[in-house]
JSON list of C-alpha atoms in Angstrom, two decimals:
[
{"chain": "A", "resi": 137, "resn": "GLY", "atom": "CA", "xyz": [7.53, -14.11, -3.15]},
{"chain": "A", "resi": 138, "resn": "ALA", "atom": "CA", "xyz": [6.88, -11.44, -5.73]},
{"chain": "A", "resi": 139, "resn": "VAL", "atom": "CA", "xyz": [9.33, -8.55, -5.53]},
{"chain": "A", "resi": 140, "resn": "VAL", "atom": "CA", "xyz": [8.81, -4.98, -6.66]},
{"chain": "A", "resi": 141, "resn": "SER", "atom": "CA", "xyz": [11.70, -2.55, -6.80]},
{"chain": "A", "resi": 142, "resn": "GLN", "atom": "CA", "xyz": [11.83, 1.21, -7.15]},
{"chain": "A", "resi": 143, "resn": "HIS", "atom": "CA", "xyz": [14.62, 3.42, -8.33]},
{"chain": "A", "resi": 144, "resn": "PRO", "atom": "CA", "xyz": [15.88, 5.68, -7.02]},
{"chain": "A", "resi": 145, "resn": "SER", "atom": "CA", "xyz": [15.18, 5.10, -3.34]},
{"chain": "A", "resi": 146, "resn": "TRP", "atom": "CA", "xyz": [15.62, 8.79, -2.71]},
{"chain": "A", "resi": 147, "resn": "VAL", "atom": "CA", "xyz": [16.20, 11.87, -4.83]},
{"chain": "A", "resi": 148, "resn": "ILE", "atom": "CA", "xyz": [16.78, 15.55, -4.19]},
{"chain": "A", "resi": 149, "resn": "CYS", "atom": "CA", "xyz": [16.18, 17.99, -6.99]},
{"chain": "A", "resi": 150, "resn": "LYS", "atom": "CA", "xyz": [15.86, 21.68, -7.61]},
{"chain": "A", "resi": 151, "resn": "SER", "atom": "CA", "xyz": [12.52, 23.33, -8.12]},
{"chain": "A", "resi": 152, "resn": "GLY", "atom": "CA", "xyz": [11.50, 23.35, -11.77]},
{"chain": "A", "resi": 153, "resn": "THR", "atom": "CA", "xyz": [13.33, 20.19, -12.76]},
{"chain": "A", "resi": 154, "resn": "SER", "atom": "CA", "xyz": [11.80, 16.85, -13.68]},
{"chain": "A", "resi": 155, "resn": "VAL", "atom": "CA", "xyz": [12.36, 13.59, -11.87]},
{"chain": "A", "resi": 156, "resn": "LYS", "atom": "CA", "xyz": [11.70, 10.07, -13.11]},
{"chain": "A", "resi": 157, "resn": "ILE", "atom": "CA", "xyz": [10.92, 7.21, -10.74]},
{"chain": "A", "resi": 158, "resn": "GLU", "atom": "CA", "xyz": [11.00, 3.63, -11.93]},
{"chain": "A", "resi": 159, "resn": "CYS", "atom": "CA", "xyz": [8.91, 0.77, -10.64]},
{"chain": "A", "resi": 160, "resn": "ARG", "atom": "CA", "xyz": [9.87, -2.76, -11.64]},
{"chain": "A", "resi": 161, "resn": "SER", "atom": "CA", "xyz": [8.36, -6.14, -10.97]},
{"chain": "A", "resi": 162, "resn": "LEU", "atom": "CA", "xyz": [11.47, -8.30, -10.67]},
{"chain": "A", "resi": 163, "resn": "ASP", "atom": "CA", "xyz": [10.17, -11.84, -10.89]},
{"chain": "A", "resi": 164, "resn": "PHE", "atom": "CA", "xyz": [6.72, -11.55, -12.36]},
{"chain": "A", "resi": 165, "resn": "GLN", "atom": "CA", "xyz": [4.76, -9.76, -15.03]},
{"chain": "A", "resi": 166, "resn": "ALA", "atom": "CA", "xyz": [2.40, -7.01, -14.00]},
{"chain": "A", "resi": 167, "resn": "THR", "atom": "CA", "xyz": [-0.27, -5.77, -16.35]},
{"chain": "A", "resi": 168, "resn": "THR", "atom": "CA", "xyz": [-1.43, -3.31, -13.72]},
{"chain": "A", "resi": 169, "resn": "MET", "atom": "CA", "xyz": [0.60, -1.10, -11.44]},
{"chain": "A", "resi": 170, "resn": "PHE", "atom": "CA", "xyz": [-0.55, 1.57, -9.05]},
{"chain": "A", "resi": 171, "resn": "TRP", "atom": "CA", "xyz": [1.19, 4.75, -7.96]},
{"chain": "A", "resi": 172, "resn": "TYR", "atom": "CA", "xyz": [0.65, 6.19, -4.49]},
{"chain": "A", "resi": 173, "resn": "ARG", "atom": "CA", "xyz": [1.87, 9.25, -2.68]},
{"chain": "A", "resi": 174, "resn": "GLN", "atom": "CA", "xyz": [2.31, 9.42, 1.05]},
{"chain": "A", "resi": 175, "resn": "PHE", "atom": "CA", "xyz": [2.90, 12.57, 3.06]},
{"chain": "A", "resi": 176, "resn": "PRO", "atom": "CA", "xyz": [4.40, 12.39, 6.56]},
{"chain": "A", "resi": 177, "resn": "LYS", "atom": "CA", "xyz": [2.18, 10.72, 9.13]},
{"chain": "A", "resi": 178, "resn": "GLN", "atom": "CA", "xyz": [-0.56, 10.21, 6.55]},
{"chain": "A", "resi": 179, "resn": "SER", "atom": "CA", "xyz": [-1.95, 7.22, 4.74]},
{"chain": "A", "resi": 180, "resn": "LEU", "atom": "CA", "xyz": [-1.20, 6.24, 1.17]},
{"chain": "A", "resi": 181, "resn": "MET", "atom": "CA", "xyz": [-3.13, 8.20, -1.43]},
{"chain": "A", "resi": 182, "resn": "LEU", "atom": "CA", "xyz": [-3.70, 6.60, -4.81]},
{"chain": "A", "resi": 183, "resn": "MET", "atom": "CA", "xyz": [-2.50, 8.80, -7.65]},
{"chain": "A", "resi": 184, "resn": "ALA", "atom": "CA", "xyz": [-3.08, 6.69, -10.71]},
{"chain": "A", "resi": 185, "resn": "THR", "atom": "CA", "xyz": [-3.60, 3.25, -12.15]},
{"chain": "A", "resi": 186, "resn": "SER", "atom": "CA", "xyz": [-1.06, 2.24, -14.76]},
{"chain": "A", "resi": 187, "resn": "ASN", "atom": "CA", "xyz": [-1.96, -0.41, -17.32]},
{"chain": "A", "resi": 188, "resn": "GLU", "atom": "CA", "xyz": [0.60, -1.88, -19.69]},
{"chain": "A", "resi": 189, "resn": "GLY", "atom": "CA", "xyz": [0.20, -0.57, -23.19]},
{"chain": "A", "resi": 190, "resn": "SER", "atom": "CA", "xyz": [-2.49, 1.98, -22.41]},
{"chain": "A", "resi": 191, "resn": "LYS", "atom": "CA", "xyz": [-2.90, 5.38, -20.84]},
{"chain": "A", "resi": 192, "resn": "ALA", "atom": "CA", "xyz": [-2.90, 5.67, -17.11]},
{"chain": "A", "resi": 193, "resn": "THR", "atom": "CA", "xyz": [-6.06, 6.46, -15.20]},
{"chain": "A", "resi": 194, "resn": "TYR", "atom": "CA", "xyz": [-5.58, 9.33, -12.78]},
{"chain": "A", "resi": 195, "resn": "GLU", "atom": "CA", "xyz": [-7.44, 9.96, -9.57]},
{"chain": "A", "resi": 196, "resn": "GLN", "atom": "CA", "xyz": [-9.41, 13.14, -9.15]},
{"chain": "A", "resi": 197, "resn": "GLY", "atom": "CA", "xyz": [-7.17, 16.03, -8.30]},
{"chain": "A", "resi": 198, "resn": "VAL", "atom": "CA", "xyz": [-4.01, 14.49, -9.73]},
{"chain": "A", "resi": 199, "resn": "GLU", "atom": "CA", "xyz": [-2.65, 16.44, -12.69]},
{"chain": "A", "resi": 200, "resn": "LYS", "atom": "CA", "xyz": [-1.88, 14.05, -15.51]},
{"chain": "A", "resi": 201, "resn": "ASP", "atom": "CA", "xyz": [0.38, 16.56, -17.24]},
{"chain": "A", "resi": 202, "resn": "LYS", "atom": "CA", "xyz": [2.44, 16.99, -14.12]},
{"chain": "A", "resi": 203, "resn": "PHE", "atom": "CA", "xyz": [2.70, 13.34, -13.14]},
{"chain": "A", "resi": 204, "resn": "LEU", "atom": "CA", "xyz": [3.48, 11.47, -16.34]},
{"chain": "A", "resi": 205, "resn": "ILE", "atom": "CA", "xyz": [3.08, 7.71, -16.15]},
{"chain": "A", "resi": 206, "resn": "ASN", "atom": "CA", "xyz": [4.43, 5.27, -18.72]},
{"chain": "A", "resi": 207, "resn": "HIS", "atom": "CA", "xyz": [3.86, 1.53, -18.47]},
{"chain": "A", "resi": 208, "resn": "ALA", "atom": "CA", "xyz": [5.76, 0.39, -21.52]},
{"chain": "A", "resi": 209, "resn": "SER", "atom": "CA", "xyz": [6.36, -3.22, -20.54]},
{"chain": "A", "resi": 210, "resn": "LEU", "atom": "CA", "xyz": [4.93, -5.87, -18.25]},
{"chain": "A", "resi": 211, "resn": "THR", "atom": "CA", "xyz": [7.73, -5.28, -15.75]},
{"chain": "A", "resi": 212, "resn": "LEU", "atom": "CA", "xyz": [8.26, -1.55, -15.78]},
{"chain": "A", "resi": 213, "resn": "SER", "atom": "CA", "xyz": [6.21, 1.54, -15.02]},
{"chain": "A", "resi": 214, "resn": "THR", "atom": "CA", "xyz": [7.68, 5.00, -14.66]},
{"chain": "A", "resi": 215, "resn": "LEU", "atom": "CA", "xyz": [6.40, 8.10, -12.92]},
{"chain": "A", "resi": 216, "resn": "THR", "atom": "CA", "xyz": [7.86, 11.42, -14.02]},
{"chain": "A", "resi": 217, "resn": "VAL", "atom": "CA", "xyz": [7.24, 14.43, -11.85]},
{"chain": "A", "resi": 218, "resn": "THR", "atom": "CA", "xyz": [7.55, 17.36, -14.23]},
{"chain": "A", "resi": 219, "resn": "SER", "atom": "CA", "xyz": [8.54, 20.85, -13.14]},
{"chain": "A", "resi": 220, "resn": "ALA", "atom": "CA", "xyz": [8.75, 19.70, -9.56]},
{"chain": "A", "resi": 221, "resn": "HIS", "atom": "CA", "xyz": [8.00, 22.13, -6.75]},
{"chain": "A", "resi": 222, "resn": "PRO", "atom": "CA", "xyz": [8.56, 21.85, -3.00]},
{"chain": "A", "resi": 223, "resn": "GLU", "atom": "CA", "xyz": [4.95, 20.82, -2.46]},
{"chain": "A", "resi": 224, "resn": "ASP", "atom": "CA", "xyz": [5.64, 17.72, -4.57]},
{"chain": "A", "resi": 225, "resn": "SER", "atom": "CA", "xyz": [8.08, 16.53, -1.94]},
{"chain": "A", "resi": 226, "resn": "SER", "atom": "CA", "xyz": [6.67, 13.26, -0.71]},
{"chain": "A", "resi": 227, "resn": "PHE", "atom": "CA", "xyz": [7.15, 9.51, -0.49]},
{"chain": "A", "resi": 228, "resn": "TYR", "atom": "CA", "xyz": [6.08, 7.84, -3.74]},
{"chain": "A", "resi": 229, "resn": "ILE", "atom": "CA", "xyz": [5.19, 4.17, -3.66]},
{"chain": "A", "resi": 230, "resn": "CYS", "atom": "CA", "xyz": [4.23, 1.84, -6.48]},
{"chain": "A", "resi": 231, "resn": "SER", "atom": "CA", "xyz": [2.49, -1.50, -6.35]},
{"chain": "A", "resi": 232, "resn": "ALA", "atom": "CA", "xyz": [2.09, -4.24, -8.90]},
{"chain": "A", "resi": 233, "resn": "VAL", "atom": "CA", "xyz": [-0.54, -6.89, -9.42]},
{"chain": "A", "resi": 234, "resn": "LEU", "atom": "CA", "xyz": [0.61, -10.38, -10.32]},
{"chain": "A", "resi": 235, "resn": "ALA", "atom": "CA", "xyz": [-1.04, -11.09, -13.64]},
{"chain": "A", "resi": 236, "resn": "GLY", "atom": "CA", "xyz": [-3.76, -13.71, -13.50]},
{"chain": "A", "resi": 237, "resn": "VAL", "atom": "CA", "xyz": [-3.15, -14.72, -9.93]},
{"chain": "A", "resi": 238, "resn": "GLY", "atom": "CA", "xyz": [-4.56, -13.88, -6.56]},
{"chain": "A", "resi": 239, "resn": "HIS", "atom": "CA", "xyz": [-5.95, -10.87, -4.85]},
{"chain": "A", "resi": 240, "resn": "GLU", "atom": "CA", "xyz": [-2.85, -9.07, -3.73]},
{"chain": "A", "resi": 241, "resn": "GLN", "atom": "CA", "xyz": [-0.85, -6.00, -4.52]},
{"chain": "A", "resi": 242, "resn": "PHE", "atom": "CA", "xyz": [2.90, -6.18, -4.07]},
{"chain": "A", "resi": 243, "resn": "PHE", "atom": "CA", "xyz": [4.41, -2.88, -3.00]},
{"chain": "A", "resi": 244, "resn": "GLY", "atom": "CA", "xyz": [7.74, -1.36, -3.83]},
{"chain": "A", "resi": 245, "resn": "PRO", "atom": "CA", "xyz": [10.02, 0.08, -1.15]},
{"chain": "A", "resi": 246, "resn": "GLY", "atom": "CA", "xyz": [9.14, 3.66, -2.03]},
{"chain": "A", "resi": 247, "resn": "THR", "atom": "CA", "xyz": [11.02, 6.70, -3.32]},
{"chain": "A", "resi": 248, "resn": "ARG", "atom": "CA", "xyz": [11.60, 9.74, -1.16]},
{"chain": "A", "resi": 249, "resn": "LEU", "atom": "CA", "xyz": [11.45, 12.90, -3.28]},
{"chain": "A", "resi": 250, "resn": "THR", "atom": "CA", "xyz": [12.70, 16.17, -1.88]},
{"chain": "A", "resi": 251, "resn": "VAL", "atom": "CA", "xyz": [12.33, 19.30, -3.99]},
{"chain": "A", "resi": 252, "resn": "LEU", "atom": "CA", "xyz": [14.41, 22.25, -2.90]},
{"chain": "B", "resi": 263, "resn": "LEU", "atom": "CA", "xyz": [-14.87, 0.74, -3.25]},
{"chain": "B", "resi": 264, "resn": "ALA", "atom": "CA", "xyz": [-15.21, -0.76, 0.18]},
{"chain": "B", "resi": 265, "resn": "LYS", "atom": "CA", "xyz": [-14.26, 1.65, 2.93]},
{"chain": "B", "resi": 266, "resn": "THR", "atom": "CA", "xyz": [-12.45, 0.30, 5.95]},
{"chain": "B", "resi": 267, "resn": "THR", "atom": "CA", "xyz": [-12.35, 1.79, 9.43]},
{"chain": "B", "resi": 268, "resn": "GLN", "atom": "CA", "xyz": [-9.72, 1.01, 12.05]},
{"chain": "B", "resi": 269, "resn": "PRO", "atom": "CA", "xyz": [-8.63, 2.47, 15.37]},
{"chain": "B", "resi": 270, "resn": "ILE", "atom": "CA", "xyz": [-6.05, 5.16, 14.72]},
{"chain": "B", "resi": 271, "resn": "SER", "atom": "CA", "xyz": [-3.62, 3.91, 17.34]},
{"chain": "B", "resi": 272, "resn": "MET", "atom": "CA", "xyz": [-2.98, 1.17, 19.87]},
{"chain": "B", "resi": 273, "resn": "ASP", "atom": "CA", "xyz": [-0.37, 0.52, 22.53]},
{"chain": "B", "resi": 274, "resn": "SER", "atom": "CA", "xyz": [0.73, -2.88, 23.73]},
{"chain": "B", "resi": 275, "resn": "TYR", "atom": "CA", "xyz": [3.44, -4.31, 25.94]},
{"chain": "B", "resi": 276, "resn": "GLU", "atom": "CA", "xyz": [5.96, -6.71, 24.57]},
{"chain": "B", "resi": 277, "resn": "GLY", "atom": "CA", "xyz": [4.89, -10.32, 24.70]},
{"chain": "B", "resi": 278, "resn": "GLN", "atom": "CA", "xyz": [1.19, -9.60, 24.63]},
{"chain": "B", "resi": 279, "resn": "GLU", "atom": "CA", "xyz": [-1.28, -10.62, 21.97]},
{"chain": "B", "resi": 280, "resn": "VAL", "atom": "CA", "xyz": [-2.61, -7.71, 19.96]},
{"chain": "B", "resi": 281, "resn": "ASN", "atom": "CA", "xyz": [-5.94, -7.69, 18.21]},
{"chain": "B", "resi": 282, "resn": "ILE", "atom": "CA", "xyz": [-6.68, -4.96, 15.69]},
{"chain": "B", "resi": 283, "resn": "THR", "atom": "CA", "xyz": [-10.22, -4.70, 14.43]},
{"chain": "B", "resi": 284, "resn": "CYS", "atom": "CA", "xyz": [-11.35, -3.41, 11.08]},
{"chain": "B", "resi": 285, "resn": "SER", "atom": "CA", "xyz": [-14.85, -2.48, 10.02]},
{"chain": "B", "resi": 286, "resn": "HIS", "atom": "CA", "xyz": [-15.89, -2.90, 6.39]},
{"chain": "B", "resi": 287, "resn": "ASN", "atom": "CA", "xyz": [-19.65, -2.65, 6.29]},
{"chain": "B", "resi": 288, "resn": "ASN", "atom": "CA", "xyz": [-19.95, -2.27, 2.52]},
{"chain": "B", "resi": 289, "resn": "ILE", "atom": "CA", "xyz": [-17.57, -5.01, 1.54]},
{"chain": "B", "resi": 290, "resn": "ALA", "atom": "CA", "xyz": [-18.29, -6.53, -1.86]},
{"chain": "B", "resi": 291, "resn": "THR", "atom": "CA", "xyz": [-18.83, -10.21, -2.51]},
{"chain": "B", "resi": 292, "resn": "ASN", "atom": "CA", "xyz": [-15.55, -10.53, -4.40]},
{"chain": "B", "resi": 293, "resn": "ASP", "atom": "CA", "xyz": [-13.43, -8.56, -1.92]},
{"chain": "B", "resi": 294, "resn": "TYR", "atom": "CA", "xyz": [-10.70, -10.23, 0.10]},
{"chain": "B", "resi": 295, "resn": "ILE", "atom": "CA", "xyz": [-9.68, -8.80, 3.45]},
{"chain": "B", "resi": 296, "resn": "THR", "atom": "CA", "xyz": [-5.99, -8.05, 3.32]},
{"chain": "B", "resi": 297, "resn": "TRP", "atom": "CA", "xyz": [-3.69, -6.65, 5.95]},
{"chain": "B", "resi": 298, "resn": "TYR", "atom": "CA", "xyz": [-0.43, -4.83, 5.33]},
{"chain": "B", "resi": 299, "resn": "GLN", "atom": "CA", "xyz": [2.29, -3.63, 7.68]},
{"chain": "B", "resi": 300, "resn": "GLN", "atom": "CA", "xyz": [4.24, -0.46, 7.03]},
{"chain": "B", "resi": 301, "resn": "PHE", "atom": "CA", "xyz": [7.38, 0.79, 8.72]},
{"chain": "B", "resi": 302, "resn": "PRO", "atom": "CA", "xyz": [8.47, 4.42, 8.34]},
{"chain": "B", "resi": 303, "resn": "SER", "atom": "CA", "xyz": [9.89, 5.23, 4.92]},
{"chain": "B", "resi": 304, "resn": "GLN", "atom": "CA", "xyz": [9.13, 1.76, 3.58]},
{"chain": "B", "resi": 305, "resn": "GLY", "atom": "CA", "xyz": [6.46, 0.34, 1.31]},
{"chain": "B", "resi": 306, "resn": "PRO", "atom": "CA", "xyz": [3.62, -1.70, 2.82]},
{"chain": "B", "resi": 307, "resn": "ARG", "atom": "CA", "xyz": [4.38, -5.36, 3.42]},
{"chain": "B", "resi": 308, "resn": "PHE", "atom": "CA", "xyz": [1.75, -8.08, 3.04]},
{"chain": "B", "resi": 309, "resn": "ILE", "atom": "CA", "xyz": [0.83, -9.83, 6.28]},
{"chain": "B", "resi": 310, "resn": "ILE", "atom": "CA", "xyz": [-2.24, -11.94, 5.71]},
{"chain": "B", "resi": 311, "resn": "GLN", "atom": "CA", "xyz": [-5.36, -12.27, 3.58]},
{"chain": "B", "resi": 312, "resn": "GLY", "atom": "CA", "xyz": [-8.67, -14.04, 3.97]},
{"chain": "B", "resi": 313, "resn": "TYR", "atom": "CA", "xyz": [-12.21, -14.27, 2.67]},
{"chain": "B", "resi": 314, "resn": "LYS", "atom": "CA", "xyz": [-14.08, -15.66, 5.66]},
{"chain": "B", "resi": 315, "resn": "THR", "atom": "CA", "xyz": [-13.62, -17.65, 8.88]},
{"chain": "B", "resi": 316, "resn": "LYS", "atom": "CA", "xyz": [-10.06, -17.91, 10.12]},
{"chain": "B", "resi": 317, "resn": "VAL", "atom": "CA", "xyz": [-6.73, -17.78, 8.39]},
{"chain": "B", "resi": 318, "resn": "THR", "atom": "CA", "xyz": [-3.39, -18.29, 10.11]},
{"chain": "B", "resi": 319, "resn": "ASN", "atom": "CA", "xyz": [0.16, -17.98, 8.91]},
{"chain": "B", "resi": 320, "resn": "GLU", "atom": "CA", "xyz": [3.53, -17.79, 10.58]},
{"chain": "B", "resi": 321, "resn": "VAL", "atom": "CA", "xyz": [3.12, -14.19, 11.70]},
{"chain": "B", "resi": 322, "resn": "ALA", "atom": "CA", "xyz": [-0.59, -13.55, 12.30]},
{"chain": "B", "resi": 323, "resn": "SER", "atom": "CA", "xyz": [-4.14, -14.79, 12.36]},
{"chain": "B", "resi": 324, "resn": "LEU", "atom": "CA", "xyz": [-7.12, -13.24, 10.68]},
{"chain": "B", "resi": 325, "resn": "PHE", "atom": "CA", "xyz": [-10.65, -13.72, 11.92]},
{"chain": "B", "resi": 326, "resn": "ILE", "atom": "CA", "xyz": [-13.57, -12.87, 9.66]},
{"chain": "B", "resi": 327, "resn": "PRO", "atom": "CA", "xyz": [-17.15, -13.49, 10.86]},
{"chain": "B", "resi": 328, "resn": "ALA", "atom": "CA", "xyz": [-19.82, -14.91, 8.61]},
{"chain": "B", "resi": 329, "resn": "ASP", "atom": "CA", "xyz": [-21.28, -11.52, 7.69]},
{"chain": "B", "resi": 330, "resn": "ARG", "atom": "CA", "xyz": [-17.80, -10.28, 6.67]},
{"chain": "B", "resi": 331, "resn": "LYS", "atom": "CA", "xyz": [-18.57, -6.76, 7.86]},
{"chain": "B", "resi": 332, "resn": "SER", "atom": "CA", "xyz": [-15.56, -6.75, 10.14]},
{"chain": "B", "resi": 333, "resn": "SER", "atom": "CA", "xyz": [-12.30, -8.56, 10.65]},
{"chain": "B", "resi": 334, "resn": "THR", "atom": "CA", "xyz": [-9.68, -8.89, 13.36]},
{"chain": "B", "resi": 335, "resn": "LEU", "atom": "CA", "xyz": [-5.95, -9.15, 12.87]},
{"chain": "B", "resi": 336, "resn": "SER", "atom": "CA", "xyz": [-4.29, -11.00, 15.72]},
{"chain": "B", "resi": 337, "resn": "LEU", "atom": "CA", "xyz": [-0.57, -10.66, 16.36]},
{"chain": "B", "resi": 338, "resn": "PRO", "atom": "CA", "xyz": [0.67, -13.18, 18.94]},
{"chain": "B", "resi": 339, "resn": "ARG", "atom": "CA", "xyz": [3.33, -12.12, 21.44]},
{"chain": "B", "resi": 340, "resn": "VAL", "atom": "CA", "xyz": [4.33, -8.83, 19.87]},
{"chain": "B", "resi": 341, "resn": "SER", "atom": "CA", "xyz": [7.87, -7.51, 20.06]},
{"chain": "B", "resi": 342, "resn": "LEU", "atom": "CA", "xyz": [9.31, -4.02, 19.69]},
{"chain": "B", "resi": 343, "resn": "SER", "atom": "CA", "xyz": [9.92, -4.71, 16.01]},
{"chain": "B", "resi": 344, "resn": "ASP", "atom": "CA", "xyz": [6.18, -5.01, 15.47]},
{"chain": "B", "resi": 345, "resn": "THR", "atom": "CA", "xyz": [5.80, -1.27, 16.04]},
{"chain": "B", "resi": 346, "resn": "ALA", "atom": "CA", "xyz": [4.36, -0.12, 12.74]},
{"chain": "B", "resi": 347, "resn": "VAL", "atom": "CA", "xyz": [1.22, 1.03, 10.98]},
{"chain": "B", "resi": 348, "resn": "TYR", "atom": "CA", "xyz": [-1.19, -1.73, 10.03]},
{"chain": "B", "resi": 349, "resn": "TYR", "atom": "CA", "xyz": [-3.60, -1.26, 7.16]},
{"chain": "B", "resi": 350, "resn": "CYS", "atom": "CA", "xyz": [-6.75, -3.25, 6.51]},
{"chain": "B", "resi": 351, "resn": "LEU", "atom": "CA", "xyz": [-7.88, -3.32, 2.88]},
{"chain": "B", "resi": 352, "resn": "ALA", "atom": "CA", "xyz": [-10.70, -4.88, 0.94]},
{"chain": "B", "resi": 353, "resn": "LEU", "atom": "CA", "xyz": [-8.97, -6.07, -2.22]},
{"chain": "B", "resi": 354, "resn": "PRO", "atom": "CA", "xyz": [-11.17, -7.02, -5.17]},
{"chain": "B", "resi": 355, "resn": "SER", "atom": "CA", "xyz": [-10.69, -10.47, -6.62]},
{"chain": "B", "resi": 356, "resn": "GLY", "atom": "CA", "xyz": [-7.88, -10.41, -9.17]},
{"chain": "B", "resi": 357, "resn": "GLY", "atom": "CA", "xyz": [-6.33, -7.38, -7.56]},
{"chain": "B", "resi": 358, "resn": "TYR", "atom": "CA", "xyz": [-6.63, -5.21, -10.62]},
{"chain": "B", "resi": 359, "resn": "GLN", "atom": "CA", "xyz": [-9.04, -2.68, -9.25]},
{"chain": "B", "resi": 360, "resn": "LYS", "atom": "CA", "xyz": [-7.92, 0.29, -7.27]},
{"chain": "B", "resi": 361, "resn": "VAL", "atom": "CA", "xyz": [-8.26, 0.31, -3.52]},
{"chain": "B", "resi": 362, "resn": "THR", "atom": "CA", "xyz": [-8.51, 3.02, -0.92]},
{"chain": "B", "resi": 363, "resn": "PHE", "atom": "CA", "xyz": [-6.21, 3.06, 2.05]},
{"chain": "B", "resi": 364, "resn": "GLY", "atom": "CA", "xyz": [-7.78, 4.07, 5.32]},
{"chain": "B", "resi": 365, "resn": "THR", "atom": "CA", "xyz": [-5.97, 5.70, 8.18]},
{"chain": "B", "resi": 366, "resn": "GLY", "atom": "CA", "xyz": [-4.37, 2.49, 9.34]},
{"chain": "B", "resi": 367, "resn": "THR", "atom": "CA", "xyz": [-3.64, 1.62, 12.96]},
{"chain": "B", "resi": 368, "resn": "LYS", "atom": "CA", "xyz": [-0.40, 2.83, 14.50]},
{"chain": "B", "resi": 369, "resn": "LEU", "atom": "CA", "xyz": [0.70, 0.08, 16.86]},
{"chain": "B", "resi": 370, "resn": "GLN", "atom": "CA", "xyz": [3.25, 1.08, 19.47]},
{"chain": "B", "resi": 371, "resn": "VAL", "atom": "CA", "xyz": [4.84, -1.80, 21.33]},
{"chain": "B", "resi": 372, "resn": "ILE", "atom": "CA", "xyz": [6.16, -0.80, 24.72]},
{"chain": "B", "resi": 373, "resn": "PRO", "atom": "CA", "xyz": [9.05, -2.57, 26.44]}
]
């Protein structure tokens, strides 16, 4: 089946620093990827839709200048949390849509971000 | 975007069949009912998907009535390892449109 990876799986950083999270579709091309955030014991919240070669579309309430998304190729999207603060600590999950096929999103394993 | 509603939690004993219902009254014509399983600190994992009637795979069955306003995920003979959160989604055809996750159903399997 289609596999999506994320790197790193977990990261701890100091407040004020920036962190980059990578999302890769390993065995398929993905023109569209989604980024979610999940706080403890809560559901996934969509942050943005990432389309290859174009600007990401952010959900209401998500700061585009704080959460920079780059989808430079059909297999890679990156999420950079800029000037991270403790309230940004969360579980970040990406998903990818298999281009031209089906009705399914394939999810990555997630990245646990802890901001001290 | 079609909104889905599920029970927040369910308990079941090992070996029993578990049925989790999902309501999606405003489902669109091109939406597919899709169920995901999520363990703590992991990404959601695809379980099953269907458009109408019944779909069965090696891990679950999905029942969707003719009006498609609800669906039921059936897990046969659950084990402790099935303890997880189960999400019901209405995924648009092609999968390129954003979706909204509901609360999901926290299934606790009891020995």
